[in-house]
Amino acid sequence: RLHVVTWNVGTASPPPDVTSLLQLNSLGPTMDMYAIGLQEVNSRITNFLSDLAFDDPWSIFFMAVLSPLGYIKLSSVRMQGLLLLIFVKHVHLPFVRDVHTNYIRTGLYGYWGNKGGVAVRMSLYGHTVCFINCHLTAHMENTEQRLDDFERILEMQFEEENIPSILNHDVLFWFGDLNFRIADYGIHFVRESINNKRYNLLWEKDQLNMAKKKEEFLKEFIEGPLQFKPTYKFDLYSELYDTSEKKRKPAWTDRILWRVRNLCQHPSNESEFSEEERTISVTLDNYVSHMSYGISDHKPVTGTFGLEVKPLLSDPLVTLHPEGEWSTERDVLISYSAVPEFPSSAWDWIGLFKVAFRHVNDYVTYAWVEDDEISSNKDSKQVYMSAAEIPDTGGEFLLCYYSNNLQSIVGISQPFQIQPNGTLIEKNLTQEENSWMQKPDNLESHGEF
């Protein structure tokens, strides 16, 4: 289950709660992956430079929400106001490989990053998947410019060798503030149609729908029905369309589309696919806007998808586990084994992570697989980790094997407990006893009992 979010946040700070936006209160199965595309993230020069050195407030916010639920930030890419975040559940990490990012500017002839696209691609259980978050040129009259810019974005190349072009990925998700408007109809007709929930009257004049009928490169993209109100432009913190002097015409500027490559190559009836060809399929479960969010003049849009894949990878490249009972009072051992074809490196490392870790660099400590190796045979290897590096308080942890060659986590252990330092426990108990002893014994005179 994949949940895609697109939201032009209008330089605002994160809202207090995103439970409904991320479908966290859904009664169905939990999501396996989130792709969150934001536009107009605060990109003043001072903010942008500090965000390059540290995580930006939106990334920190979503990590704080999702990491306690068992998701880690797999990847992110930022270009001025464009931000794309990918979160994935721990269990899938060993099967998500070859993660790469890129971006392309289209604003001001490519010299300024206020418009353009940011992309994250990966291999997911052996299938290639790409996500593109776009912010295209604004205004009614710029349809052709939007189409030209998107064609340029689709030509973006990833620098690494053996990475397919964007359109050669098995599945491509395209979303963002695409800025397509409703042509021809006047503002009164558009608003009246919206008030009467007769959205179908507006579909045929939606510039993206019209372009999809004409442009070959768009015909391959699929979108769910627009059964929600146009998401632009609203007065802040309201569900009222623009009441300013400009009174901008409402539009479905915020969209989520997708493209499955084998459907493009085999345009005939789906029932004619052989089992071998139907190795990945995408179904749209939900395509909605979220009217309760009012921090910007756009309402966020989400798409919930089912990705059904025939796994081309079934076993992790590395399996690992802690040896015996772990305690903070002594050095500990990690056992791991790798499949024969695993491209190991002297720069590989095994990290100790709290269960609710946020991203790959959020480790508590780590051991180099070569420098800290203490034994090796054809079946497995052992690495030691110093007790001095383990938190005295103990708790629940995970071990992850990071591959330098693949730039990703390729093995993850089951959660396990580390026993806290006994001396620390005694010290804490003594402090609690002393604190209790120092409390006044004449509580009755203070009306406590």
Short mmCIF file of C-alpha atoms in Angstrom, two decimals:
data_model
loop_
_atom_site.label_atom_id
_atom_site.label_comp_id
_atom_site.label_asym_id
_atom_site.label_seq_id
_atom_site.Cartn_x
_atom_site.Cartn_y
_atom_site.Cartn_z
CA ARG A 1 0.00 0.00 0.00
CA LEU A 2 1.42 3.30 -1.17
CA HIS A 3 0.13 6.71 -0.06
CA VAL A 4 1.05 9.68 -2.26
CA VAL A 5 0.64 13.24 -0.97
CA THR A 6 0.90 16.45 -2.98
CA TRP A 7 0.54 19.82 -1.28
CA ASN A 8 1.50 23.37 -2.16
CA VAL A 9 2.13 24.61 1.38
CA GLY A 10 2.55 28.27 0.43
CA THR A 11 5.72 28.78 2.57
CA ALA A 12 3.73 27.92 5.73
CA SER A 13 5.00 25.89 8.68
CA PRO A 14 3.65 22.35 9.27
CA PRO A 15 0.15 22.10 10.77
CA PRO A 16 -0.45 20.68 14.26
CA ASP A 17 -1.83 17.37 12.99
CA VAL A 18 -1.64 15.30 9.79
CA THR A 19 -3.50 12.19 10.94
CA SER A 20 -6.17 12.39 8.23
CA LEU A 21 -3.70 13.53 5.56
CA LEU A 22 -1.59 10.40 6.08
CA GLN A 23 -4.63 8.15 6.69
CA LEU A 24 -3.20 7.17 10.08
CA ASN A 25 -6.66 6.59 11.51
CA SER A 26 -7.73 4.33 8.64
CA LEU A 27 -9.41 1.07 9.66
CA GLY A 28 -7.73 -0.79 6.79
CA PRO A 29 -4.18 -2.13 6.58
CA THR A 30 -1.40 0.33 7.32
CA MET A 31 0.62 1.87 4.50
CA ASP A 32 3.89 0.28 3.40
CA MET A 33 5.28 3.43 1.79
CA TYR A 34 4.66 7.17 1.71
CA ALA A 35 5.68 9.54 -1.10
CA ILE A 36 5.17 13.12 0.08
CA GLY A 37 5.61 15.91 -2.48
CA LEU A 38 5.52 19.51 -1.28
CA GLN A 39 5.71 22.71 -3.26
CA GLU A 40 6.51 26.24 -2.09
CA VAL A 41 8.34 25.07 1.01
CA ASN A 42 9.82 28.23 2.55
CA SER A 43 12.79 28.84 0.25
CA ARG A 44 14.19 32.21 1.26
CA ILE A 45 17.95 32.08 0.83
CA THR A 46 18.71 31.94 4.58
CA ASN A 47 16.19 29.12 5.09
CA PHE A 48 17.38 27.22 2.04
CA LEU A 49 21.05 27.33 3.04
CA SER A 50 20.32 26.19 6.59
CA ASP A 51 18.01 23.46 5.25
CA LEU A 52 20.83 22.16 3.05
CA ALA A 53 23.04 21.75 6.14
CA PHE A 54 20.26 20.32 8.33
CA ASP A 55 16.89 18.74 7.73
CA ASP A 56 14.21 21.29 6.90
CA PRO A 57 11.23 21.74 9.29
CA TRP A 58 8.85 19.72 7.07
CA SER A 59 11.21 16.73 6.92
CA ILE A 60 11.72 16.86 10.68
CA PHE A 61 7.95 17.11 11.17
CA PHE A 62 7.08 14.07 9.02
CA MET A 63 9.91 12.03 10.57
CA ALA A 64 8.59 12.84 14.04
CA VAL A 65 5.13 11.64 13.00
CA LEU A 66 6.11 8.50 11.07
CA SER A 67 9.23 7.12 12.79
CA PRO A 68 7.36 6.02 15.97
CA LEU A 69 5.04 4.05 13.67
CA GLY A 70 7.89 2.03 12.14
CA TYR A 71 8.72 4.09 9.02
CA ILE A 72 12.11 5.50 8.12
CA LYS A 73 12.92 8.27 5.69
CA LEU A 74 14.36 6.28 2.81
CA SER A 75 15.28 9.29 0.69
CA SER A 76 14.60 12.96 0.12
CA VAL A 77 15.45 15.56 -2.51
CA ARG A 78 15.08 19.33 -2.28
CA MET A 79 15.28 22.07 -4.91
CA GLN A 80 14.36 25.52 -3.61
CA GLY A 81 10.66 25.22 -2.69
CA LEU A 82 10.24 21.67 -4.05
CA LEU A 83 10.63 18.79 -1.58
CA LEU A 84 10.06 15.06 -2.09
CA LEU A 85 10.19 12.63 0.85
CA ILE A 86 9.97 8.84 0.67
CA PHE A 87 9.19 6.83 3.82
CA VAL A 88 9.10 3.05 3.99
CA LYS A 89 8.32 0.45 6.64
CA HIS A 90 11.32 -1.33 8.19
CA VAL A 91 10.34 -4.73 6.82
CA HIS A 92 10.77 -3.59 3.21
CA LEU A 93 14.20 -1.97 3.61
CA PRO A 94 16.31 -4.96 2.43
CA PHE A 95 14.29 -5.09 -0.79
CA VAL A 96 14.54 -1.38 -1.71
CA ARG A 97 17.81 -0.84 -3.58
CA ASP A 98 19.55 1.49 -6.04
CA VAL A 99 17.92 4.60 -4.58
CA HIS A 100 18.93 7.74 -6.49
CA THR A 101 17.69 11.32 -6.68
CA ASN A 102 17.84 14.15 -9.19
CA TYR A 103 16.20 17.47 -10.00
CA ILE A 104 15.77 19.85 -12.90
CA ARG A 105 14.98 23.58 -12.92
CA THR A 106 12.51 25.01 -15.41
CA GLY A 107 11.79 28.42 -13.83
CA LEU A 108 13.39 31.43 -15.52
CA TYR A 109 14.81 29.31 -18.35
CA GLY A 110 16.32 26.86 -15.92
CA TYR A 111 18.35 29.37 -13.93
CA TRP A 112 16.10 29.49 -10.88
CA GLY A 113 14.63 26.57 -8.99
CA ASN A 114 11.21 28.03 -8.19
CA LYS A 115 9.69 25.72 -10.82
CA GLY A 116 10.76 22.30 -12.07
CA GLY A 117 10.82 18.72 -10.88
CA VAL A 118 12.50 16.57 -8.22
CA ALA A 119 12.73 12.80 -8.56
CA VAL A 120 13.51 9.71 -6.48
CA ARG A 121 13.94 6.34 -8.18
CA MET A 122 14.56 2.88 -6.73
CA SER A 123 14.38 -0.82 -7.29
CA LEU A 124 11.46 -2.22 -5.26
CA TYR A 125 11.54 -6.01 -4.93
CA GLY A 126 13.42 -5.98 -8.23
CA HIS A 127 11.00 -3.64 -10.07
CA THR A 128 11.99 -0.10 -11.02
CA VAL A 129 9.81 2.67 -9.57
CA CYS A 130 10.20 6.43 -9.98
CA PHE A 131 8.46 9.34 -8.24
CA ILE A 132 8.43 12.88 -9.69
CA ASN A 133 7.16 15.89 -7.75
CA CYS A 134 6.63 18.92 -10.02
CA HIS A 135 5.76 22.58 -9.72
CA LEU A 136 4.93 23.80 -13.22
CA THR A 137 4.43 27.30 -14.65
CA ALA A 138 1.38 29.18 -13.38
CA HIS A 139 -1.45 31.12 -15.13
CA MET A 140 -4.21 30.17 -17.54
CA GLU A 141 -2.37 31.04 -20.76
CA ASN A 142 0.75 28.93 -20.10
CA THR A 143 -0.55 25.45 -20.96
CA GLU A 144 2.04 24.89 -23.69
CA GLN A 145 4.84 26.02 -21.38
CA ARG A 146 3.68 23.52 -18.76
CA LEU A 147 3.66 20.71 -21.31
CA ASP A 148 7.09 21.67 -22.66
CA ASP A 149 8.51 21.82 -19.12
CA PHE A 150 7.11 18.41 -18.22
CA GLU A 151 8.62 16.90 -21.38
CA ARG A 152 11.99 18.34 -20.28
CA ILE A 153 11.52 16.85 -16.80
CA LEU A 154 10.83 13.43 -18.32
CA GLU A 155 14.17 13.65 -20.16
CA MET A 156 16.07 14.08 -16.88
CA GLN A 157 18.82 11.47 -16.54
CA PHE A 158 20.18 9.90 -13.37
CA GLU A 159 23.97 10.16 -13.32
CA GLU A 160 24.71 6.61 -12.17
CA GLU A 161 25.38 3.90 -14.75
CA ASN A 162 22.75 1.28 -15.58
CA ILE A 163 19.88 3.44 -14.31
CA PRO A 164 17.01 3.44 -16.83
CA SER A 165 15.57 6.67 -18.16
CA ILE A 166 12.50 7.95 -16.36
CA LEU A 167 10.03 6.58 -18.91
CA ASN A 168 11.75 3.19 -18.83
CA HIS A 169 10.89 2.60 -15.18
CA ASP A 170 8.27 -0.09 -14.59
CA VAL A 171 6.06 2.34 -12.68
CA LEU A 172 6.19 6.14 -12.71
CA PHE A 173 4.22 8.38 -10.35
CA TRP A 174 3.83 12.02 -11.41
CA PHE A 175 2.32 14.52 -9.02
CA GLY A 176 2.55 18.07 -7.75
CA ASP A 177 1.17 21.54 -8.32
CA LEU A 178 0.87 21.05 -12.07
CA ASN A 179 -0.96 24.38 -12.42
CA PHE A 180 -3.38 23.28 -15.15
CA ARG A 181 -6.54 25.41 -15.13
CA ILE A 182 -10.18 25.21 -16.29
CA ALA A 183 -10.38 26.89 -19.70
CA ASP A 184 -13.21 28.78 -21.44
CA TYR A 185 -15.84 28.72 -18.70
CA GLY A 186 -16.34 31.90 -16.67
CA ILE A 187 -15.87 32.08 -12.93
CA HIS A 188 -19.61 32.12 -12.17
CA PHE A 189 -20.30 28.94 -14.15
CA VAL A 190 -17.30 27.22 -12.55
CA ARG A 191 -18.33 28.18 -9.01
CA GLU A 192 -21.96 27.25 -9.63
CA SER A 193 -20.92 23.82 -10.96
CA ILE A 194 -18.76 23.29 -7.87
CA ASN A 195 -21.52 24.38 -5.49
CA ASN A 196 -23.87 21.86 -7.12
CA LYS A 197 -21.13 19.18 -7.11
CA ARG A 198 -21.47 18.84 -10.88
CA TYR A 199 -17.73 18.47 -11.35
CA ASN A 200 -18.24 16.47 -14.53
CA LEU A 201 -19.33 19.67 -16.31
CA LEU A 202 -15.80 21.04 -15.79
CA TRP A 203 -13.73 17.96 -16.66
CA GLU A 204 -13.81 18.46 -20.43
CA LYS A 205 -12.35 21.97 -20.08
CA ASP A 206 -9.64 20.97 -17.63
CA GLN A 207 -6.41 21.77 -19.46
CA LEU A 208 -4.68 18.55 -18.37
CA ASN A 209 -7.60 16.38 -19.49
CA MET A 210 -7.63 18.18 -22.84
CA ALA A 211 -3.86 17.77 -23.25
CA LYS A 212 -4.07 14.05 -22.48
CA LYS A 213 -6.32 13.60 -25.50
CA LYS A 214 -3.85 15.36 -27.83
CA GLU A 215 -0.32 14.77 -26.55
CA GLU A 216 1.10 11.29 -27.19
CA PHE A 217 3.46 11.39 -24.20
CA LEU A 218 0.53 12.12 -21.83
CA LYS A 219 -1.85 9.46 -23.16
CA GLU A 220 0.07 6.82 -21.20
CA PHE A 221 -0.60 8.51 -17.85
CA ILE A 222 -3.62 7.46 -15.79
CA GLU A 223 -5.51 9.56 -13.28
CA GLY A 224 -8.41 8.78 -10.99
CA PRO A 225 -11.71 10.64 -11.37
CA LEU A 226 -11.78 14.21 -10.04
CA GLN A 227 -14.63 13.64 -7.63
CA PHE A 228 -13.46 16.38 -5.27
CA LYS A 229 -13.68 20.17 -5.43
CA PRO A 230 -10.93 22.04 -7.30
CA THR A 231 -8.12 22.52 -4.80
CA TYR A 232 -7.08 26.08 -5.76
CA LYS A 233 -7.48 28.91 -4.81
CA PHE A 234 -8.81 29.27 -1.22
CA ASP A 235 -8.73 31.98 1.38
CA LEU A 236 -6.38 30.90 4.17
CA TYR A 237 -7.91 28.78 6.94
CA SER A 238 -11.23 28.53 5.14
CA GLU A 239 -13.19 26.60 2.54
CA LEU A 240 -14.03 29.79 0.65
CA TYR A 241 -12.64 30.30 -2.83
CA ASP A 242 -10.61 33.46 -3.39
CA THR A 243 -12.52 36.51 -2.09
CA SER A 244 -9.71 38.96 -2.92
CA GLU A 245 -10.08 41.54 -5.68
CA LYS A 246 -8.46 39.13 -8.15
CA LYS A 247 -11.14 36.45 -7.51
CA ARG A 248 -9.10 33.75 -9.23
CA LYS A 249 -11.03 31.00 -10.93
CA PRO A 250 -10.94 27.64 -9.06
CA ALA A 251 -8.86 24.88 -10.66
CA TRP A 252 -7.61 21.33 -10.11
CA THR A 253 -3.98 22.40 -9.99
CA ASP A 254 -2.90 19.62 -7.58
CA ARG A 255 -2.84 16.21 -9.24
CA ILE A 256 -1.54 12.65 -8.97
CA LEU A 257 -1.04 10.50 -12.07
CA TRP A 258 0.79 7.26 -12.78
CA ARG A 259 2.09 5.21 -15.67
CA VAL A 260 2.77 1.45 -15.85
CA ARG A 261 5.32 0.61 -18.51
CA ASN A 262 4.09 -2.85 -19.54
CA LEU A 263 0.61 -1.43 -20.17
CA CYS A 264 2.16 1.14 -22.50
CA GLN A 265 4.04 -1.54 -24.40
CA HIS A 266 0.99 -3.80 -24.61
CA PRO A 267 -1.98 -1.56 -25.39
CA SER A 268 -4.22 -4.54 -26.15
CA ASN A 269 -6.78 -5.99 -23.75
CA GLU A 270 -5.31 -6.65 -20.31
CA SER A 271 -6.69 -10.18 -20.30
CA GLU A 272 -4.24 -11.01 -23.08
CA PHE A 273 -1.26 -10.54 -20.74
CA SER A 274 0.60 -13.70 -19.87
CA GLU A 275 1.47 -14.35 -16.21
CA GLU A 276 5.11 -13.51 -16.96
CA GLU A 277 4.20 -10.07 -18.32
CA ARG A 278 1.88 -9.17 -15.44
CA THR A 279 4.64 -8.86 -12.83
CA ILE A 280 3.52 -5.52 -11.39
CA SER A 281 0.15 -3.82 -11.29
CA VAL A 282 -1.13 -0.58 -9.79
CA THR A 283 -4.66 0.00 -8.51
CA LEU A 284 -6.02 3.27 -7.18
CA ASP A 285 -7.95 2.80 -3.95
CA ASN A 286 -8.64 6.42 -3.04
CA TYR A 287 -8.13 9.84 -4.69
CA VAL A 288 -9.29 12.71 -2.50
CA SER A 289 -8.60 16.24 -1.35
CA HIS A 290 -8.42 17.27 2.31
CA MET A 291 -10.48 20.38 2.89
CA SER A 292 -9.72 20.75 6.60
CA TYR A 293 -6.14 21.94 5.98
CA GLY A 294 -6.02 25.71 5.57
CA ILE A 295 -2.39 26.81 5.97
CA SER A 296 -2.11 27.69 2.28
CA ASP A 297 -4.34 28.66 -0.65
CA HIS A 298 -4.14 25.06 -1.93
CA LYS A 299 -5.80 22.01 -0.39
CA PRO A 300 -3.64 18.86 -0.23
CA VAL A 301 -4.50 15.89 -2.43
CA THR A 302 -3.73 12.24 -1.67
CA GLY A 303 -3.81 9.04 -3.68
CA THR A 304 -3.80 5.64 -1.99
CA PHE A 305 -2.56 2.83 -4.23
CA GLY A 306 -2.18 -0.89 -4.14
CA LEU A 307 1.06 -2.08 -5.77
CA GLU A 308 0.91 -5.78 -6.51
CA VAL A 309 4.32 -7.10 -7.44
CA LYS A 310 5.70 -10.46 -8.34
CA PRO A 311 8.90 -10.28 -6.26
CA LEU A 312 12.04 -10.62 -8.32
CA LEU A 313 13.92 -10.52 -4.99
CA SER A 314 12.75 -12.81 -2.22
CA ASP A 315 15.74 -12.96 0.14
CA PRO A 316 17.72 -10.11 1.69
CA LEU A 317 21.34 -9.77 0.59
CA VAL A 318 22.45 -9.91 4.22
CA THR A 319 20.86 -11.54 7.27
CA LEU A 320 22.09 -10.53 10.72
CA HIS A 321 21.26 -10.93 14.39
CA PRO A 322 22.70 -10.17 17.83
CA GLU A 323 24.61 -13.02 19.48
CA GLY A 324 23.16 -14.06 22.82
CA GLU A 325 21.76 -11.69 25.42
CA TRP A 326 22.97 -8.11 25.02
CA SER A 327 23.86 -5.96 27.99
CA THR A 328 25.39 -2.51 28.25
CA GLU A 329 28.05 -3.86 30.63
CA ARG A 330 30.09 -5.91 28.16
CA ASP A 331 31.21 -5.92 24.54
CA VAL A 332 28.75 -7.70 22.27
CA LEU A 333 28.82 -9.73 19.06
CA ILE A 334 26.89 -9.51 15.80
CA SER A 335 26.61 -12.46 13.41
CA TYR A 336 25.82 -11.94 9.76
CA SER A 337 25.88 -13.81 6.48
CA ALA A 338 25.61 -12.59 2.90
CA VAL A 339 24.46 -14.22 -0.32
CA PRO A 340 27.36 -15.24 -2.61
CA GLU A 341 26.74 -12.48 -5.16
CA PHE A 342 26.65 -9.66 -2.58
CA PRO A 343 29.12 -6.87 -3.58
CA SER A 344 30.63 -6.21 -0.15
CA SER A 345 32.98 -3.30 0.54
CA ALA A 346 35.51 -2.32 3.20
CA TRP A 347 33.26 0.69 3.82
CA ASP A 348 30.21 -1.40 4.76
CA TRP A 349 29.02 -1.00 8.33
CA ILE A 350 26.47 -2.38 10.76
CA GLY A 351 24.50 0.19 12.74
CA LEU A 352 22.72 -0.13 16.05
CA PHE A 353 19.43 1.78 15.83
CA LYS A 354 16.59 2.49 18.20
CA VAL A 355 13.44 0.82 16.91
CA ALA A 356 11.88 4.20 16.09
CA PHE A 357 14.84 5.45 14.06
CA ARG A 358 14.21 8.25 11.56
CA HIS A 359 16.73 7.70 8.73
CA VAL A 360 19.88 5.77 7.87
CA ASN A 361 22.19 8.20 9.70
CA ASP A 362 20.12 8.09 12.88
CA TYR A 363 22.23 5.28 14.37
CA VAL A 364 23.29 5.05 18.02
CA THR A 365 26.62 3.50 17.13
CA TYR A 366 28.11 1.33 14.39
CA ALA A 367 30.81 -1.22 13.65
CA TRP A 368 32.87 -1.54 10.45
CA VAL A 369 32.35 -5.00 9.00
CA GLU A 370 36.05 -5.44 8.14
CA ASP A 371 37.87 -3.48 10.86
CA ASP A 372 35.72 -4.89 13.67
CA GLU A 373 35.52 -8.47 12.39
CA ILE A 374 36.67 -11.11 14.89
CA SER A 375 35.81 -14.38 13.12
CA SER A 376 34.85 -15.62 9.70
CA ASN A 377 33.88 -18.87 8.01
CA LYS A 378 32.09 -19.81 4.82
CA ASP A 379 28.67 -19.59 6.47
CA SER A 380 28.88 -16.45 8.60
CA LYS A 381 31.03 -13.72 10.09
CA GLN A 382 31.16 -12.08 13.49
CA VAL A 383 31.72 -8.43 14.31
CA TYR A 384 32.14 -6.95 17.77
CA MET A 385 30.64 -3.77 19.16
CA SER A 386 32.08 -2.01 22.18
CA ALA A 387 29.94 -1.74 25.32
CA ALA A 388 31.22 1.81 25.75
CA GLU A 389 29.21 2.84 22.68
CA ILE A 390 25.90 1.33 23.82
CA PRO A 391 23.49 3.56 25.80
CA ASP A 392 23.51 2.69 29.54
CA THR A 393 19.74 2.83 29.66
CA GLY A 394 19.32 -0.13 27.28
CA GLY A 395 15.98 -0.59 25.54
CA GLU A 396 14.67 -2.00 22.25
CA PHE A 397 16.96 -1.83 19.21
CA LEU A 398 17.55 -3.05 15.66
CA LEU A 399 20.68 -3.90 13.71
CA CYS A 400 20.99 -2.75 10.08
CA TYR A 401 23.67 -3.64 7.53
CA TYR A 402 24.52 -0.68 5.26
CA SER A 403 26.08 -1.40 1.86
CA ASN A 404 28.41 1.30 0.58
CA ASN A 405 28.26 -0.02 -2.99
CA LEU A 406 24.45 -0.10 -3.06
CA GLN A 407 24.04 3.03 -0.88
CA SER A 408 21.24 1.41 1.08
CA ILE A 409 20.34 -0.86 3.99
CA VAL A 410 20.46 -4.43 2.69
CA GLY A 411 19.77 -6.34 5.91
CA ILE A 412 17.81 -5.67 9.09
CA SER A 413 17.46 -7.73 12.27
CA GLN A 414 14.40 -8.43 14.34
CA PRO A 415 13.91 -5.99 17.25
CA PHE A 416 15.72 -7.09 20.42
CA GLN A 417 16.26 -5.90 23.98
CA ILE A 418 19.49 -4.59 25.48
CA GLN A 419 19.61 -4.92 29.26
CA PRO A 420 20.42 -1.62 31.00
CA ASN A 421 23.51 -1.06 33.13
CA GLY A 422 22.94 -2.57 36.58
CA THR A 423 25.00 0.12 38.29
CA LEU A 424 22.83 2.78 36.65
CA ILE A 425 19.65 1.06 37.90
CA GLU A 426 21.01 0.89 41.48
CA LYS A 427 22.02 4.55 41.28
CA ASN A 428 18.56 5.57 40.07
CA LEU A 429 16.86 3.53 42.81
CA THR A 430 19.10 5.11 45.44
CA GLN A 431 18.29 8.58 44.11
CA GLU A 432 14.55 7.82 44.26
CA GLU A 433 14.86 6.52 47.85
CA ASN A 434 16.82 9.59 48.93
CA SER A 435 14.28 11.84 47.25
CA TRP A 436 11.44 10.09 49.07
CA MET A 437 13.28 10.25 52.41
CA GLN A 438 13.76 14.00 52.01
CA LYS A 439 10.02 14.69 51.58
CA PRO A 440 8.37 16.32 54.65
CA ASP A 441 6.68 13.80 56.96
CA ASN A 442 4.04 16.25 58.12
CA LEU A 443 1.98 15.96 54.94
CA GLU A 444 -1.22 15.91 56.97
CA SER A 445 -0.65 19.50 58.07
CA HIS A 446 -0.48 20.50 54.40
CA GLY A 447 -3.83 18.89 53.67
CA GLU A 448 -2.39 16.16 51.45
CA PHE A 449 -4.37 13.38 53.18
#
